[in-house]
Coordinates of C-alpha atoms and ligand atoms in Angstrom, one line a residue:
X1 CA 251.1 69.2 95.1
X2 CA 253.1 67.6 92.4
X3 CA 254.7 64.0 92.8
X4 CA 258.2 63.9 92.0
X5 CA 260.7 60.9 91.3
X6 CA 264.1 60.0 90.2
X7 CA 265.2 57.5 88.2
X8 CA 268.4 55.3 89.5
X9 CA 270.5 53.3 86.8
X10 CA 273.3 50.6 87.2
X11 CA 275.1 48.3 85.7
X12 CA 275.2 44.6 86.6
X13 CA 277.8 42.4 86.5
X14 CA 278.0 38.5 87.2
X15 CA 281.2 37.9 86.7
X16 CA 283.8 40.2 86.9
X17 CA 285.9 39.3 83.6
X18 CA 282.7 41.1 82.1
X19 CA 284.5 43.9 83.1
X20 CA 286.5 46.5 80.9
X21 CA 290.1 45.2 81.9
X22 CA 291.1 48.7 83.6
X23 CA 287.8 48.2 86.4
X24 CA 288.6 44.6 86.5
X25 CA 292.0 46.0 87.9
X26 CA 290.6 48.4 90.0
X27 CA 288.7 45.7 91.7
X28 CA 291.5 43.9 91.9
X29 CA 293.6 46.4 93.6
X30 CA 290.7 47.1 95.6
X31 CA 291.0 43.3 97.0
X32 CA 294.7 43.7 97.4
X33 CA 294.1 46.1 99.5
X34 CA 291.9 44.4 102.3
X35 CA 294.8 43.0 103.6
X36 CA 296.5 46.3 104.5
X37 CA 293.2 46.7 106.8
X38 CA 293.6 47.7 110.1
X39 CA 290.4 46.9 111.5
X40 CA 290.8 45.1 115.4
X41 CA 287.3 46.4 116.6
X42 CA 285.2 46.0 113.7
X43 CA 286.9 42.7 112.1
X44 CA 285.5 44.3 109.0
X45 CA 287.8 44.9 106.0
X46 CA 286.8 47.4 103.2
X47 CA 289.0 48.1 100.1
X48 CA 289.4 50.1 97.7
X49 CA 290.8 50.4 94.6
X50 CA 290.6 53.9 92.7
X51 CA 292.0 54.0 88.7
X52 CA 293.3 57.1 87.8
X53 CA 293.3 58.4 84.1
X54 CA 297.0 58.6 83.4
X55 CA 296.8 53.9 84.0
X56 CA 297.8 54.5 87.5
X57 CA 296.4 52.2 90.6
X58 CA 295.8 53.6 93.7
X59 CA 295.0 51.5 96.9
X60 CA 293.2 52.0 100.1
X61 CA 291.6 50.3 103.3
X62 CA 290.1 51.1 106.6
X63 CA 292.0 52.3 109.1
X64 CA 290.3 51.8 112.5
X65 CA 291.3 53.4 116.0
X66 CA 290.5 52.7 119.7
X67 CA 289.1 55.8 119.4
X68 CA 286.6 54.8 117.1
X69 CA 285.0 58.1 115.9
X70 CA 289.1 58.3 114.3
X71 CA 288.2 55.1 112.5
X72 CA 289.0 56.1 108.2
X73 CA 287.3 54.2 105.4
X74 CA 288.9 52.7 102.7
X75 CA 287.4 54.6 100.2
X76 CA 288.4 58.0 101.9
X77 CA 291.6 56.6 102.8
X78 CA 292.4 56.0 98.9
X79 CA 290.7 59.7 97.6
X80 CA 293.7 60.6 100.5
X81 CA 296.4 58.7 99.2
X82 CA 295.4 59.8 95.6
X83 CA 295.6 63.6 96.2
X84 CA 298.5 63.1 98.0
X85 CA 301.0 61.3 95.8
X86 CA 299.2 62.2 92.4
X87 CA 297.3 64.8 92.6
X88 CA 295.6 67.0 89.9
X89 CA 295.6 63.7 87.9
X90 CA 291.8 62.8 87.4
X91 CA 290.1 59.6 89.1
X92 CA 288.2 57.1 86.4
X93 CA 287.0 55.1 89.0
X94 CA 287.0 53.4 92.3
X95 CA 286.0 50.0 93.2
X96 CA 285.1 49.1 96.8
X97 CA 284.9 45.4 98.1
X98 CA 284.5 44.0 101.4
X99 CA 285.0 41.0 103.8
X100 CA 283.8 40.0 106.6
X101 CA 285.5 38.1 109.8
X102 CA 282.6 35.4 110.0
X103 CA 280.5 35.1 106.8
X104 CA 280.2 35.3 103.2
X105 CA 279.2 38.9 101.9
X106 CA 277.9 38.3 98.1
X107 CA 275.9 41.1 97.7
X108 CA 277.8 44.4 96.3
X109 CA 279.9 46.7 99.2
X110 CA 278.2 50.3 98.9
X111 CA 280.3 52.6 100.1
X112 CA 278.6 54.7 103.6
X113 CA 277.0 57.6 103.6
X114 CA 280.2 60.4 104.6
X115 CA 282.1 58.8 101.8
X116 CA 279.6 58.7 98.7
X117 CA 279.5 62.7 100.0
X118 CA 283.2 62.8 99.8
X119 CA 283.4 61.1 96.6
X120 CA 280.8 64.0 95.4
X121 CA 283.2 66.7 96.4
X122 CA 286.3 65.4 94.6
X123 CA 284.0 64.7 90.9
X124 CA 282.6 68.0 91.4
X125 CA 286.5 69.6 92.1
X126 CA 287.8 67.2 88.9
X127 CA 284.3 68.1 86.7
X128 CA 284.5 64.5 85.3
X129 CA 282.3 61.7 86.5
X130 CA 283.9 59.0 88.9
X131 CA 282.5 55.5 88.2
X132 CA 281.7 53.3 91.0
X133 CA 282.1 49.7 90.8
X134 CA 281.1 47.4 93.8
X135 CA 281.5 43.8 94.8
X136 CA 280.9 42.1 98.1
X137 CA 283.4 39.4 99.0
X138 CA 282.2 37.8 95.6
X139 CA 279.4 37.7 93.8
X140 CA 277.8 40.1 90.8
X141 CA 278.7 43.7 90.9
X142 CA 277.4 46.5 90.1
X143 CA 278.9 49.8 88.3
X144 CA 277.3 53.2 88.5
X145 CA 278.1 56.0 86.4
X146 CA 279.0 58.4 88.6
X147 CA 279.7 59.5 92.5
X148 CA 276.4 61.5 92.4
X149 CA 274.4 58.7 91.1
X150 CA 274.7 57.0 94.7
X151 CA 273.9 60.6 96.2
X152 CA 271.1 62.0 94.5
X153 CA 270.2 65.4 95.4
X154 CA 273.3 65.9 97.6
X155 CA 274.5 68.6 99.2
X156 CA 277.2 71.2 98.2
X157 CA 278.9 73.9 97.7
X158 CA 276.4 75.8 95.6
X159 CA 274.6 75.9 99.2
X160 CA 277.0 77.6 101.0
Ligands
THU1 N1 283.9 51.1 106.3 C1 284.5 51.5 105.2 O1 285.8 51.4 105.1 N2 283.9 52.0 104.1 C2 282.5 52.1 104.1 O2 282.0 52.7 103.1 C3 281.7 51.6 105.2 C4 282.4 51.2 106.4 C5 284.6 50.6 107.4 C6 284.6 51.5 108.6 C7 284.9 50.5 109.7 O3 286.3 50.3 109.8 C8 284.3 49.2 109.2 O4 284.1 49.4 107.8 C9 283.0 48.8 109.9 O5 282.0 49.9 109.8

């Protein structure tokens, strides 16, 4: 028996003006975006805020449905909206903040489980790392280098 480990490494922030200015944007189109939320069940808002490599935004939030398996989060929402009006144009990064209906989130948004395997897909399609830059409501943030650093060991297509 051997005893394995991995190693994960981030980047804290406690301010976001610590930020190169193109994440600081993509944070702040990320918080532009909760208000296009369409969340009546949960009351929760998620955006996000992806910046592409040619200086482009791109925006996204959750889109929830009475049939709530439909519900879409933000950060799948955006990948969406990014394939579809530029696609084949690589994604730098995408920043994911939060806010909830009744108290003060200050710890960093983490984007779920289906969409840091998402995320994985579209940097492994694109071969260049996506950064990932989180913030709660407010509060420090973290960056990570890459989709796959908040996946470790994920699944793919090599499987298959
Ligand atoms: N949500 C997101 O948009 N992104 C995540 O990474 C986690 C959860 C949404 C889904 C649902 O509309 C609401 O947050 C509560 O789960």
């Amino acid at each position: 028996m051997q005893k394995n480990s991995l190693l994960l490494e981030w980047e804290y922030y406690a301010d976001k003006n610590a930020l190169v200015f193109a994440e600081q944007q993509a944070l702040a189109m990320a918080k532009k975006h909760l208000q296009y939320s369409h969340s009546p069940y949960s009351n929760f808002k998620v955006g996000a805020g992806i910046q592409l490599v040619n200086g482009l935004f791109i925006g996204g939030s959750n889109q929830e449905n009475a049939s709530y398996p439909l519900c879409l989060c933000a950060e799948r929402v955006a990948l969406a909206a990014a394939a579809a009006v530029h696609p084949n144009i690589l994604i730098q990064a995408m920043a994911v903040t939060v806010k909830h209906p009744n108290k003060i989130i200050d710890k960093p948004a983490m984007p779920c489980g289906a969409c840091r395997q998402v995320l994985c897909e579209v940097e492994q399609k694109q071969q260049q790392a996506i950064r990932i830059i989180t913030q709660g409501e407010q509060g420090g943030i973290y960056v990570f280098k890459s989709a796959l650093a908040i996946l470790p060991m994920a699944f793919d297509a090599s499987y298959l």
